[in-house]
Structure formats: C-alpha cells, structure tokens
C-alpha cells in the first residue's frame, strides 16, 4: 500500500496550523494531533456539511480520520456504513487518499457482528468498497464483545489482511487490560500482526483507562487514541447547570455529566481557558493530549466553525499548576 503523508502540505491555506506531528506507536504513521471523528457523518451532518468539515480539517493540516463500518446504523433510516460511504465519496472527489490516514473498525455492523475470521474478511471488503480505496491504514477490532471467539482466530484474520496489503496496521477498541494483554501475547507467540493502538473511552470525566490500560499500553508501546475526548460535547462548555436546552441528539446523554464532578470540571476549564484566551474545548483536549500514551484524541464536528473551536489546543501548553487544577476538579 502507498504510504500516507503526514500533512496536507499543498499551501492552500495560509492559516494552516503548524503543529508537531506525532508517530502512532511503533508504526510509521505520522498522525495529526487531533483525529477527526466520522461518527456524525450521515447522522447529524449531511454529505455537503461532512465534505466541508473534511475540507477544513485537511486545510488545517489534519490527516487522521476515524470511522467504523457500523456508523451510523442508529440514525433513522440508516443501515450502517453511511459514514464510510461519505468519506469514500470525499476521497474520490478530492483525490486525497495518499494524504490522509484512514482508520475504520469491524465487529459492530448490524450485519457483520463479531470478530470471527469470516466476518472480518467480509467486513473488510465492504469497508474498502465503501471507502473507495484498496487499503485501510488502521483497522480496529471495534470491541471485545464475544470472548468465546479465540483471539488467535481474530488475530489470524487481521494478519492475513495485513499480508494481503489490504490493511497496514491493526488495533483494538473497548478491550479490557486482561484481554488486551492476552491478545498481545498471542500475536507474539503465533507470529501474527499485533495491535499497535488502543481506542478507549477517556476524557477528564472518565478516567478508568488510567488504572490498568495506561500502564499496559506504556509497557507495550501502544498508542492511545481516545474517543469521547470531549464527553459527547459536555467538555465544550455548551451544557451548563441551569442553562438553556441544547439542540443536539446527544443532549440527553451529555446531560448526565451535569451530575457529580461535571460542574466542578467546567469551572476549572473556564478558569484555564480564560487565562489563555482560548476555548473550553481546547483546554480539555490539551489536558488529554498531555496524558501519557495519548497520541491523538478523537473529536467530531458538525461544521467547520465547530472544528475551529477545537484546533487551538494544538498550540496550547498547560502549566503544571493548570494541569493539577484540572486533575483536582476531575477527582484524580
């Protein structure tokens, strides 16, 4: 497969953000420090809006796009695969395939559930067709949903895709520490392609990753690419105690963070954002990016304007005092 370059690099936007481009774990993938989530494409963002977000992201230097074969099967009238299809049409019309790193997932599409070898092979062909490409840069096991499936079977199927040139690297999402350790041991024992990254749920309000998974990823050299980096939008500051209702399909789920530590974290984020003259979302992402093993937090945006509110985190360095303030508010 052809390598993906690290940045857009065409000089199209003089306002392009210049940021250090991190390496994804043990791979040769140089990824942008913000991974663009594709879970809104075809759901809360139509195709034209999705193209606008993708164009703005690449013009800003971005090159790391995350999706899944199951996105967005939960939307009314959807079947799954809509996000991949939109990204595929964008790639075809823009000609950006060699300039972006595409990550997608297998295991939770309504018609391709689980991580059996036959499912993985069929799902990969489906994703390649929808994405209009002949290779996937980073292919995730979406979740360890059926522990009765031997890890060797799953890893063997992934390894065959890597050897066939259809996948460059494999990774996993929603794995517990014990199963991840077992998977890494099985890869080494059987001589199979090993997971190079983990995509866990991780943000200022949800820090379970730090207990067992972070030490394991640090020991084994896995990159952390956290999802729900902004807690379904709560850490952008748009959900406030006693504030007006927010018009978003995620509002009901995000509102749960108004309980417990949520309000205190917002106060701390407000203080740090004010000190830097930046957005609350940028502070939340800067905190996450500073955590050990974290390479590129995932965040989605429904418009270029929303994405623009996130990008200042690339140049935001938090002091030890500010980091401690956020840690204290989050209960760590």
CSV table of N, CA and C in Angstrom, one decimal, residues 43-210:
chain,number,residue,atom,x,y,z
A,43,UNK,N,-25.3,11.3,9.9
A,43,UNK,CA,-26.3,11.3,11.1
A,43,UNK,C,-26.7,12.8,11.3
A,44,UNK,N,-25.9,13.5,12.1
A,44,UNK,CA,-26.2,14.9,12.4
A,44,UNK,C,-25.6,15.8,11.4
A,45,UNK,N,-24.8,15.3,10.5
A,45,UNK,CA,-24.1,16.1,9.4
A,45,UNK,C,-24.4,15.4,8.1
A,46,UNK,N,-25.0,16.2,7.2
A,46,UNK,CA,-25.3,15.6,5.9
A,46,UNK,C,-24.0,15.6,5.0
A,47,UNK,N,-24.1,15.1,3.8
A,47,UNK,CA,-22.9,14.9,3.0
A,47,UNK,C,-22.2,16.2,2.7
A,48,UNK,N,-23.0,17.2,2.3
A,48,UNK,CA,-22.3,18.5,2.0
A,48,UNK,C,-21.6,19.1,3.2
A,49,UNK,N,-22.3,19.0,4.4
A,49,UNK,CA,-21.6,19.5,5.6
A,49,UNK,C,-20.4,18.7,5.9
A,50,UNK,N,-20.5,17.4,5.8
A,50,UNK,CA,-19.4,16.5,6.0
A,50,UNK,C,-18.2,16.8,5.2
A,51,UNK,N,-18.4,17.1,3.9
A,51,UNK,CA,-17.4,17.5,3.0
A,51,UNK,C,-16.7,18.8,3.4
A,52,UNK,N,-17.5,19.7,3.9
A,52,UNK,CA,-17.0,21.0,4.4
A,52,UNK,C,-16.1,20.8,5.6
A,53,UNK,N,-16.5,19.9,6.5
A,53,UNK,CA,-15.7,19.7,7.7
A,53,UNK,C,-14.4,19.0,7.3
A,54,UNK,N,-14.5,18.0,6.4
A,54,UNK,CA,-13.3,17.3,6.0
A,54,UNK,C,-12.3,18.2,5.2
A,55,UNK,N,-12.9,19.1,4.4
A,55,UNK,CA,-12.0,20.0,3.7
A,55,UNK,C,-11.3,20.9,4.6
A,56,UNK,N,-12.0,21.4,5.6
A,56,UNK,CA,-11.4,22.4,6.6
A,56,UNK,C,-10.3,21.7,7.4
A,57,UNK,N,-10.6,20.5,7.8
A,57,UNK,CA,-9.7,19.7,8.6
A,57,UNK,C,-8.4,19.5,7.8
A,58,UNK,N,-8.4,19.1,6.6
A,58,UNK,CA,-7.2,18.9,5.8
A,58,UNK,C,-6.5,20.2,5.5
A,59,UNK,N,-7.3,21.2,5.2
A,59,UNK,CA,-6.7,22.6,5.0
A,59,UNK,C,-5.9,23.1,6.2
A,60,UNK,N,-6.3,22.6,7.4
A,60,UNK,CA,-5.7,23.0,8.7
A,60,UNK,C,-4.5,22.1,9.0
A,61,UNK,N,-4.2,21.2,8.2
A,61,UNK,CA,-3.0,20.3,8.4
A,61,UNK,C,-3.4,18.9,8.8
A,62,UNK,N,-4.7,18.6,9.0
A,62,UNK,CA,-5.2,17.3,9.5
A,62,UNK,C,-5.0,16.2,8.5
A,63,UNK,N,-4.8,15.0,9.0
A,63,UNK,CA,-4.6,13.8,8.1
A,63,UNK,C,-5.1,12.5,8.7
A,64,UNK,N,-5.8,12.5,9.9
A,64,UNK,CA,-6.1,11.3,10.6
A,64,UNK,C,-7.6,11.3,10.8
A,65,UNK,N,-8.3,10.4,10.1
A,65,UNK,CA,-9.8,10.3,10.1
A,65,UNK,C,-10.3,9.0,10.6
A,66,UNK,N,-11.2,9.0,11.6
A,66,UNK,CA,-11.7,7.8,12.2
A,66,UNK,C,-13.1,7.6,11.9
A,67,UNK,N,-13.4,6.3,11.5
A,67,UNK,CA,-14.8,5.9,11.3
A,67,UNK,C,-15.0,4.5,11.7
A,68,UNK,N,-16.1,3.9,11.3
A,68,UNK,CA,-16.4,2.5,11.6
A,68,UNK,C,-17.4,2.0,10.6
A,69,UNK,N,-17.4,0.6,10.3
A,69,UNK,CA,-18.4,0.1,9.4
A,69,UNK,C,-19.8,0.2,10.0
A,70,UNK,N,-20.0,0.3,11.3
A,70,UNK,CA,-21.3,0.4,11.9
A,70,UNK,C,-21.9,1.8,11.9
A,71,UNK,N,-21.0,2.8,11.7
A,71,UNK,CA,-21.5,4.2,11.7
A,71,UNK,C,-22.4,4.5,10.4
A,72,UNK,N,-23.6,4.9,10.4
A,72,UNK,CA,-24.4,5.4,11.6
A,72,UNK,C,-25.7,4.6,11.7
A,73,UNK,N,-25.6,3.3,12.0
A,73,UNK,CA,-26.8,2.5,11.9
A,73,UNK,C,-27.9,2.9,12.8
A,74,UNK,N,-27.6,3.7,13.9
A,74,UNK,CA,-28.6,4.1,14.8
A,74,UNK,C,-29.4,5.3,14.4
A,75,UNK,N,-29.0,5.9,13.3
A,75,UNK,CA,-29.8,7.0,12.8
A,75,UNK,C,-31.1,6.6,12.1
A,76,UNK,N,-32.1,7.3,12.1
A,76,UNK,CA,-33.4,6.9,11.5
A,76,UNK,C,-33.2,6.6,10.0
A,77,UNK,N,-33.6,5.4,9.6
A,77,UNK,CA,-33.5,5.1,8.2
A,77,UNK,C,-32.1,4.6,7.8
A,78,UNK,N,-31.1,4.6,8.7
A,78,UNK,CA,-29.7,4.1,8.3
A,78,UNK,C,-29.6,2.6,8.5
A,79,UNK,N,-28.6,2.1,7.9
A,79,UNK,CA,-28.3,0.7,7.9
A,79,UNK,C,-26.9,0.3,8.4
A,80,UNK,N,-26.1,1.4,8.5
A,80,UNK,CA,-24.7,1.2,8.8
A,80,UNK,C,-23.8,1.3,7.6
A,81,UNK,N,-22.7,2.0,7.7
A,81,UNK,CA,-21.8,2.2,6.6
A,81,UNK,C,-21.9,3.5,5.9
A,82,UNK,N,-22.8,4.4,6.4
A,82,UNK,CA,-23.0,5.7,5.8
A,82,UNK,C,-21.8,6.6,6.0
A,83,UNK,N,-21.2,6.5,7.1
A,83,UNK,CA,-20.0,7.4,7.3
A,83,UNK,C,-18.9,7.0,6.4
A,84,UNK,N,-18.6,5.7,6.3
A,84,UNK,CA,-17.6,5.3,5.3
A,84,UNK,C,-17.9,5.7,3.9
A,85,UNK,N,-19.2,5.6,3.5
A,85,UNK,CA,-19.6,6.0,2.1
A,85,UNK,C,-19.3,7.4,1.9
A,86,UNK,N,-19.7,8.3,2.8
A,86,UNK,CA,-19.4,9.7,2.7
A,86,UNK,C,-17.9,10.0,2.6
A,87,UNK,N,-17.1,9.4,3.4
A,87,UNK,CA,-15.7,9.6,3.4
A,87,UNK,C,-15.1,9.1,2.1
A,88,UNK,N,-15.7,7.9,1.6
A,88,UNK,CA,-15.2,7.4,0.3
A,88,UNK,C,-15.5,8.3,-0.8
A,89,UNK,N,-16.7,8.9,-0.9
A,89,UNK,CA,-17.0,9.9,-2.0
A,89,UNK,C,-16.2,11.1,-1.9
A,90,UNK,N,-15.9,11.5,-0.6
A,90,UNK,CA,-15.0,12.7,-0.4
A,90,UNK,C,-13.6,12.4,-0.9
A,91,UNK,N,-13.1,11.2,-0.6
A,91,UNK,CA,-11.7,10.8,-1.1
A,91,UNK,C,-11.7,10.8,-2.6
A,92,UNK,N,-12.8,10.2,-3.2
A,92,UNK,CA,-12.8,10.1,-4.7
A,92,UNK,C,-12.8,11.5,-5.4
A,93,UNK,N,-13.6,12.4,-4.8
A,93,UNK,CA,-13.7,13.7,-5.5
A,93,UNK,C,-12.6,14.6,-5.2
A,94,UNK,N,-11.9,14.5,-4.0
A,94,UNK,CA,-10.8,15.4,-3.7
A,94,UNK,C,-9.5,14.8,-4.0
A,95,UNK,N,-9.4,13.5,-4.2
A,95,UNK,CA,-8.1,12.9,-4.6
A,95,UNK,C,-7.1,13.0,-3.4
A,96,UNK,N,-7.6,12.8,-2.2
A,96,UNK,CA,-6.7,13.0,-1.0
A,96,UNK,C,-6.2,11.7,-0.4
A,97,UNK,N,-6.4,10.5,-1.1
A,97,UNK,CA,-6.2,9.2,-0.4
A,97,UNK,C,-4.7,9.1,0.1
A,98,UNK,N,-3.8,9.6,-0.7
A,98,UNK,CA,-2.4,9.4,-0.3
A,98,UNK,C,-2.0,10.4,0.8
A,99,UNK,N,-2.8,11.3,1.1
A,99,UNK,CA,-2.5,12.4,2.1
A,99,UNK,C,-3.2,12.2,3.4
A,100,UNK,N,-4.0,11.2,3.5
A,100,UNK,CA,-4.7,11.0,4.8
A,100,UNK,C,-4.6,9.6,5.3
A,101,UNK,N,-4.7,9.4,6.6
A,101,UNK,CA,-4.7,8.1,7.3
A,101,UNK,C,-6.1,7.8,7.7
A,102,UNK,N,-6.6,6.7,7.1
A,102,UNK,CA,-8.0,6.3,7.4
A,102,UNK,C,-8.0,5.1,8.4
A,103,UNK,N,-8.7,5.3,9.4
A,103,UNK,CA,-8.9,4.3,10.4
A,103,UNK,C,-10.4,3.9,10.4
A,104,UNK,N,-10.7,2.6,10.4
A,104,UNK,CA,-12.1,2.2,10.5
A,104,UNK,C,-12.1,0.9,11.4
A,105,UNK,N,-13.3,0.4,11.6
A,105,UNK,CA,-13.5,-0.6,12.6
A,105,UNK,C,-14.4,-1.7,12.1
A,106,UNK,N,-14.2,-2.9,12.7
A,106,UNK,CA,-15.0,-4.1,12.4
A,106,UNK,C,-15.6,-4.7,13.6
A,107,UNK,N,-16.8,-5.2,13.5
A,107,UNK,CA,-17.3,-6.0,14.6
A,107,UNK,C,-18.7,-5.6,15.2
A,108,UNK,N,-19.2,-4.4,14.8
A,108,UNK,CA,-20.4,-3.9,15.3
A,108,UNK,C,-21.4,-3.5,14.3
A,109,UNK,N,-21.1,-3.8,13.0
A,109,UNK,CA,-22.1,-3.5,12.0
A,109,UNK,C,-23.3,-4.5,12.2
A,110,UNK,N,-24.5,-4.0,12.1
A,110,UNK,CA,-25.7,-4.9,12.3
A,110,UNK,C,-25.6,-6.2,11.5
A,111,UNK,N,-25.0,-6.2,10.3
A,111,UNK,CA,-25.0,-7.4,9.5
A,111,UNK,C,-23.6,-8.1,9.5
A,112,UNK,N,-22.7,-7.5,10.3
A,112,UNK,CA,-21.3,-8.1,10.3
A,112,UNK,C,-20.8,-8.0,11.8
A,113,UNK,N,-21.6,-8.6,12.7
A,113,UNK,CA,-21.2,-8.5,14.1
A,113,UNK,C,-20.2,-9.6,14.5
A,114,UNK,N,-19.3,-9.2,15.4
A,114,UNK,CA,-18.4,-10.1,15.9
A,114,UNK,C,-17.0,-10.1,15.2
A,115,UNK,N,-16.1,-10.9,15.7
A,115,UNK,CA,-14.8,-10.9,15.2
A,115,UNK,C,-14.3,-12.3,14.8
A,116,UNK,N,-15.3,-13.1,14.2
A,116,UNK,CA,-14.9,-14.3,13.6
A,116,UNK,C,-14.1,-14.0,12.3
A,117,UNK,N,-13.3,-14.9,11.9
A,117,UNK,CA,-12.4,-14.7,10.7
A,117,UNK,C,-13.2,-14.4,9.5
A,118,UNK,N,-14.3,-15.1,9.3
A,118,UNK,CA,-15.1,-14.9,8.1
A,118,UNK,C,-15.8,-13.6,8.1
A,119,UNK,N,-16.2,-13.1,9.3
A,119,UNK,CA,-16.8,-11.8,9.4
A,119,UNK,C,-15.8,-10.7,9.1
A,120,UNK,N,-14.6,-10.8,9.6
A,120,UNK,CA,-13.6,-9.8,9.4
A,120,UNK,C,-13.2,-9.7,7.9
A,121,UNK,N,-13.1,-10.8,7.3
A,121,UNK,CA,-12.7,-10.8,5.9
A,121,UNK,C,-13.8,-10.1,5.0
A,122,UNK,N,-15.1,-10.5,5.3
A,122,UNK,CA,-16.2,-9.9,4.5
A,122,UNK,C,-16.4,-8.4,4.9
A,123,UNK,N,-16.3,-8.1,6.1
A,123,UNK,CA,-16.4,-6.7,6.6
A,123,UNK,C,-15.3,-5.8,6.0
A,124,UNK,N,-14.1,-6.3,5.9
A,124,UNK,CA,-13.0,-5.5,5.3
A,124,UNK,C,-13.3,-5.2,3.8
A,125,UNK,N,-13.8,-6.2,3.1
A,125,UNK,CA,-14.1,-5.9,1.7
A,125,UNK,C,-15.3,-4.9,1.6
A,126,UNK,N,-16.2,-5.0,2.5
A,126,UNK,CA,-17.3,-4.0,2.5
A,126,UNK,C,-16.8,-2.6,2.7
A,127,UNK,N,-15.9,-2.5,3.7
A,127,UNK,CA,-15.3,-1.2,4.1
A,127,UNK,C,-14.4,-0.6,2.9
A,128,UNK,N,-13.6,-1.5,2.3
A,128,UNK,CA,-12.8,-1.0,1.2
A,128,UNK,C,-13.7,-0.5,0.1
A,129,UNK,N,-14.8,-1.2,-0.2
A,129,UNK,CA,-15.7,-0.7,-1.3
A,129,UNK,C,-16.4,0.6,-0.9
A,130,UNK,N,-16.8,0.7,0.3
A,130,UNK,CA,-17.5,2.0,0.7
A,130,UNK,C,-16.5,3.2,0.8
A,131,UNK,N,-15.3,2.9,1.2
A,131,UNK,CA,-14.3,3.9,1.3
A,131,UNK,C,-13.6,4.2,-0.1
A,132,UNK,N,-13.9,3.4,-1.0
A,132,UNK,CA,-13.4,3.6,-2.4
A,132,UNK,C,-11.8,3.6,-2.4
A,133,UNK,N,-11.3,2.6,-1.7
A,133,UNK,CA,-9.8,2.5,-1.6
A,133,UNK,C,-9.4,1.1,-1.6
A,134,UNK,N,-8.1,0.8,-1.8
A,134,UNK,CA,-7.7,-0.6,-1.8
A,134,UNK,C,-6.9,-0.9,-0.6
A,135,UNK,N,-6.8,0.0,0.4
A,135,UNK,CA,-6.2,-0.4,1.7
A,135,UNK,C,-6.7,0.5,2.8
A,136,UNK,N,-6.7,0.0,4.0
A,136,UNK,CA,-7.1,0.7,5.2
A,136,UNK,C,-5.8,0.9,6.0
A,137,UNK,N,-5.5,2.1,6.5
A,137,UNK,CA,-4.3,2.3,7.2
A,137,UNK,C,-4.3,1.7,8.6
A,138,UNK,N,-5.4,1.8,9.3
A,138,UNK,CA,-5.5,1.3,10.7
A,138,UNK,C,-6.9,0.7,10.9
A,139,UNK,N,-6.9,-0.6,11.1
A,139,UNK,CA,-8.1,-1.4,11.2
A,139,UNK,C,-8.3,-1.9,12.6
A,140,UNK,N,-9.4,-1.4,13.2
A,140,UNK,CA,-9.7,-1.7,14.6
A,140,UNK,C,-10.7,-2.9,14.8
A,141,UNK,N,-10.4,-3.7,15.8
A,141,UNK,CA,-11.5,-4.6,16.3
A,141,UNK,C,-12.3,-3.6,17.2
A,142,UNK,N,-13.6,-3.5,16.8
A,142,UNK,CA,-14.4,-2.4,17.5
A,142,UNK,C,-14.7,-2.7,18.9
A,143,UNK,N,-14.7,-4.0,19.3
A,143,UNK,CA,-15.0,-4.3,20.7
A,143,UNK,C,-14.8,-5.8,21.0
A,144,UNK,N,-14.4,-6.1,22.2
A,144,UNK,CA,-14.2,-7.5,22.6
A,144,UNK,C,-15.6,-8.0,23.1
A,145,UNK,N,-16.5,-8.1,22.2
A,145,UNK,CA,-17.9,-8.3,22.6
A,145,UNK,C,-18.3,-9.8,22.8
A,146,UNK,N,-17.4,-10.7,22.3
A,146,UNK,CA,-17.7,-12.1,22.4
A,146,UNK,C,-16.4,-12.8,22.8
A,147,UNK,N,-16.1,-12.9,24.0
A,147,UNK,CA,-14.8,-13.5,24.5
A,147,UNK,C,-14.7,-15.0,24.1
A,148,UNK,N,-15.8,-15.6,23.7
A,148,UNK,CA,-15.7,-17.0,23.3
A,148,UNK,C,-15.0,-17.2,22.0
A,149,UNK,N,-14.9,-16.2,21.2
A,149,UNK,CA,-14.1,-16.3,19.9
A,149,UNK,C,-12.6,-16.2,20.2
A,150,UNK,N,-11.9,-17.3,19.8
A,150,UNK,CA,-10.5,-17.3,20.1
A,150,UNK,C,-9.7,-16.1,19.6
A,151,UNK,N,-8.9,-15.5,20.4
A,151,UNK,CA,-8.1,-14.4,20.0
A,151,UNK,C,-7.2,-14.7,18.8
A,152,UNK,N,-6.8,-16.0,18.7
A,152,UNK,CA,-5.9,-16.4,17.6
A,152,UNK,C,-6.7,-16.3,16.3
A,153,UNK,N,-8.0,-16.6,16.4
A,153,UNK,CA,-8.8,-16.6,15.1
A,153,UNK,C,-8.9,-15.1,14.6
A,154,UNK,N,-9.2,-14.2,15.5
A,154,UNK,CA,-9.3,-12.8,15.2
A,154,UNK,C,-8.0,-12.3,14.7
A,155,UNK,N,-7.0,-12.5,15.4
A,155,UNK,CA,-5.6,-12.0,15.0
A,155,UNK,C,-5.1,-12.6,13.7
A,156,UNK,N,-5.5,-13.9,13.5
A,156,UNK,CA,-5.1,-14.6,12.3
A,156,UNK,C,-5.7,-13.9,11.1
A,157,UNK,N,-7.0,-13.6,11.2
A,157,UNK,CA,-7.7,-12.9,10.1
A,157,UNK,C,-7.1,-11.5,9.9
A,158,UNK,N,-6.8,-10.8,10.9
A,158,UNK,CA,-6.2,-9.5,10.7
A,158,UNK,C,-4.8,-9.6,10.0
A,159,UNK,N,-4.1,-10.6,10.5
A,159,UNK,CA,-2.7,-10.8,9.9
A,159,UNK,C,-2.8,-11.1,8.5
A,160,UNK,N,-3.8,-11.9,8.1
A,160,UNK,CA,-4.0,-12.2,6.6
A,160,UNK,C,-4.3,-11.0,5.8
A,161,UNK,N,-5.0,-10.1,6.4
A,161,UNK,CA,-5.3,-8.8,5.7
A,161,UNK,C,-4.1,-7.9,5.5
A,162,UNK,N,-3.3,-7.9,6.6
A,162,UNK,CA,-2.0,-7.2,6.5
A,162,UNK,C,-1.1,-7.8,5.4
A,163,UNK,N,-1.0,-9.1,5.4
A,163,UNK,CA,-0.1,-9.8,4.5
A,163,UNK,C,-0.6,-9.6,3.0
A,164,UNK,N,-1.9,-9.4,2.9
A,164,UNK,CA,-2.5,-9.2,1.6
A,164,UNK,C,-2.4,-7.8,1.1
A,165,UNK,N,-2.0,-6.9,2.0
A,165,UNK,CA,-1.8,-5.5,1.6
A,165,UNK,C,-3.1,-4.7,1.7
A,166,UNK,N,-4.2,-5.3,2.3
A,166,UNK,CA,-5.4,-4.6,2.4
A,166,UNK,C,-5.5,-3.7,3.7
A,167,UNK,N,-4.7,-4.0,4.6
A,167,UNK,CA,-4.6,-3.3,5.9
A,167,UNK,C,-3.1,-3.1,6.2
A,168,UNK,N,-2.8,-1.9,6.7
A,168,UNK,CA,-1.4,-1.6,7.1
A,168,UNK,C,-1.1,-2.0,8.5
A,169,UNK,N,-2.0,-1.6,9.4
A,169,UNK,CA,-1.8,-1.9,10.8
A,169,UNK,C,-3.2,-2.2,11.5
A,170,UNK,N,-3.1,-3.0,12.5
A,170,UNK,CA,-4.3,-3.4,13.3
A,170,UNK,C,-4.3,-2.9,14.7
A,171,UNK,N,-5.5,-2.6,15.2
A,171,UNK,CA,-5.6,-2.0,16.5
A,171,UNK,C,-6.9,-2.5,17.2
A,172,UNK,N,-7.2,-2.1,18.4
A,172,UNK,CA,-8.4,-2.5,19.0
A,172,UNK,C,-9.0,-1.4,19.8
A,173,UNK,N,-10.3,-1.5,20.0
A,173,UNK,CA,-11.1,-0.6,20.8
A,173,UNK,C,-11.9,-1.3,21.8
A,174,UNK,N,-12.2,-0.7,23.0
A,174,UNK,CA,-13.0,-1.2,24.0
A,174,UNK,C,-12.6,-2.6,24.5
A,175,UNK,N,-11.3,-2.8,24.6
A,175,UNK,CA,-10.7,-4.0,25.2
A,175,UNK,C,-10.3,-3.7,26.7
A,176,UNK,N,-10.5,-4.7,27.5
A,176,UNK,CA,-10.0,-4.6,28.9
A,176,UNK,C,-8.6,-5.0,28.9
A,177,UNK,N,-7.9,-4.7,30.0
A,177,UNK,CA,-6.5,-4.9,30.1
A,177,UNK,C,-6.1,-6.3,30.0
A,178,UNK,N,-6.9,-7.2,30.7
A,178,UNK,CA,-6.5,-8.6,30.6
A,178,UNK,C,-6.6,-9.2,29.2
A,179,UNK,N,-7.7,-8.9,28.5
A,179,UNK,CA,-7.8,-9.4,27.1
A,179,UNK,C,-6.8,-8.8,26.2
A,180,UNK,N,-6.5,-7.5,26.4
A,180,UNK,CA,-5.5,-6.9,25.5
A,180,UNK,C,-4.2,-7.5,25.8
A,181,UNK,N,-3.8,-7.8,27.0
A,181,UNK,CA,-2.5,-8.4,27.3
A,181,UNK,C,-2.5,-9.8,26.6
A,182,UNK,N,-3.6,-10.5,26.7
A,182,UNK,CA,-3.7,-11.9,26.1
A,182,UNK,C,-3.5,-11.8,24.6
A,183,UNK,N,-4.1,-10.8,24.0
A,183,UNK,CA,-4.1,-10.6,22.5
A,183,UNK,C,-2.6,-10.3,22.1
A,184,UNK,N,-1.9,-9.5,22.9
A,184,UNK,CA,-0.6,-9.1,22.5
A,184,UNK,C,0.3,-10.4,22.7
A,185,UNK,N,0.1,-11.1,23.7
A,185,UNK,CA,0.9,-12.4,23.9
A,185,UNK,C,0.6,-13.4,22.8
A,186,UNK,N,-0.7,-13.5,22.4
A,186,UNK,CA,-1.0,-14.4,21.3
A,186,UNK,C,-0.3,-14.0,20.0
A,187,UNK,N,-0.3,-12.7,19.7
A,187,UNK,CA,0.4,-12.2,18.5
A,187,UNK,C,1.8,-12.6,18.5
A,188,UNK,N,2.5,-12.4,19.6
A,188,UNK,CA,3.9,-12.7,19.7
A,188,UNK,C,4.2,-14.2,19.6
A,189,UNK,N,3.3,-14.9,20.3
A,189,UNK,CA,3.5,-16.4,20.3
A,189,UNK,C,3.3,-17.0,18.9
A,190,UNK,N,2.3,-16.5,18.2
A,190,UNK,CA,1.9,-17.1,16.9
A,190,UNK,C,2.6,-16.4,15.7
A,191,UNK,N,3.3,-15.3,16.0
A,191,UNK,CA,3.9,-14.6,14.9
A,191,UNK,C,3.0,-13.8,14.0
A,192,UNK,N,1.9,-13.3,14.7
A,192,UNK,CA,0.9,-12.6,13.9
A,192,UNK,C,1.0,-11.0,14.1
A,193,UNK,N,0.4,-10.3,13.2
A,193,UNK,CA,0.4,-8.8,13.4
A,193,UNK,C,-0.2,-8.5,14.7
A,194,UNK,N,0.4,-7.6,15.4
A,194,UNK,CA,-0.1,-7.2,16.8
A,194,UNK,C,-0.8,-5.9,16.7
A,195,UNK,N,-1.6,-5.7,17.7
A,195,UNK,CA,-2.3,-4.4,17.9
A,195,UNK,C,-1.3,-3.3,18.2
A,196,UNK,N,-1.4,-2.2,17.5
A,196,UNK,CA,-0.4,-1.1,17.7
A,196,UNK,C,-1.0,0.1,18.4
A,197,UNK,N,-2.4,0.0,18.6
A,197,UNK,CA,-3.0,1.2,19.2
A,197,UNK,C,-4.3,0.7,19.9
A,198,UNK,N,-4.7,1.4,20.9
A,198,UNK,CA,-6.0,1.2,21.6
A,198,UNK,C,-6.8,2.4,21.6
A,199,UNK,N,-8.1,2.2,21.3
A,199,UNK,CA,-9.1,3.3,21.3
A,199,UNK,C,-10.0,3.1,22.5
A,200,UNK,N,-9.7,3.8,23.6
A,200,UNK,CA,-10.6,3.6,24.8
A,200,UNK,C,-11.5,4.9,25.0
A,201,UNK,N,-12.4,4.7,25.8
A,201,UNK,CA,-13.2,5.9,26.3
A,201,UNK,C,-12.4,6.6,27.3
A,202,UNK,N,-12.1,7.9,27.1
A,202,UNK,CA,-11.1,8.6,28.0
A,202,UNK,C,-11.3,10.1,27.9
A,203,UNK,N,-11.5,10.7,29.0
A,203,UNK,CA,-11.6,12.2,29.0
A,203,UNK,C,-11.5,12.7,30.4
A,204,UNK,N,-11.6,13.9,30.7
A,204,UNK,CA,-11.5,14.5,32.0
A,204,UNK,C,-12.4,13.9,33.0
A,205,UNK,N,-13.6,13.5,32.6
A,205,UNK,CA,-14.6,12.9,33.5
A,205,UNK,C,-14.7,11.4,33.5
A,206,UNK,N,-14.0,10.8,32.6
A,206,UNK,CA,-13.9,9.3,32.6
A,206,UNK,C,-12.5,8.8,32.4
A,207,UNK,N,-11.9,8.4,33.6
A,207,UNK,CA,-10.5,8.2,33.6
A,207,UNK,C,-10.2,6.7,34.0
A,208,UNK,N,-11.1,5.8,33.8
A,208,UNK,CA,-10.8,4.4,34.1
A,208,UNK,C,-9.6,3.9,33.3
A,209,UNK,N,-9.4,4.4,32.1
A,209,UNK,CA,-8.2,4.0,31.3
A,209,UNK,C,-6.9,4.0,32.1
A,210,UNK,N,-6.8,5.0,33.0
A,210,UNK,CA,-5.5,5.2,33.7
A,210,UNK,C,-5.2,4.1,34.6
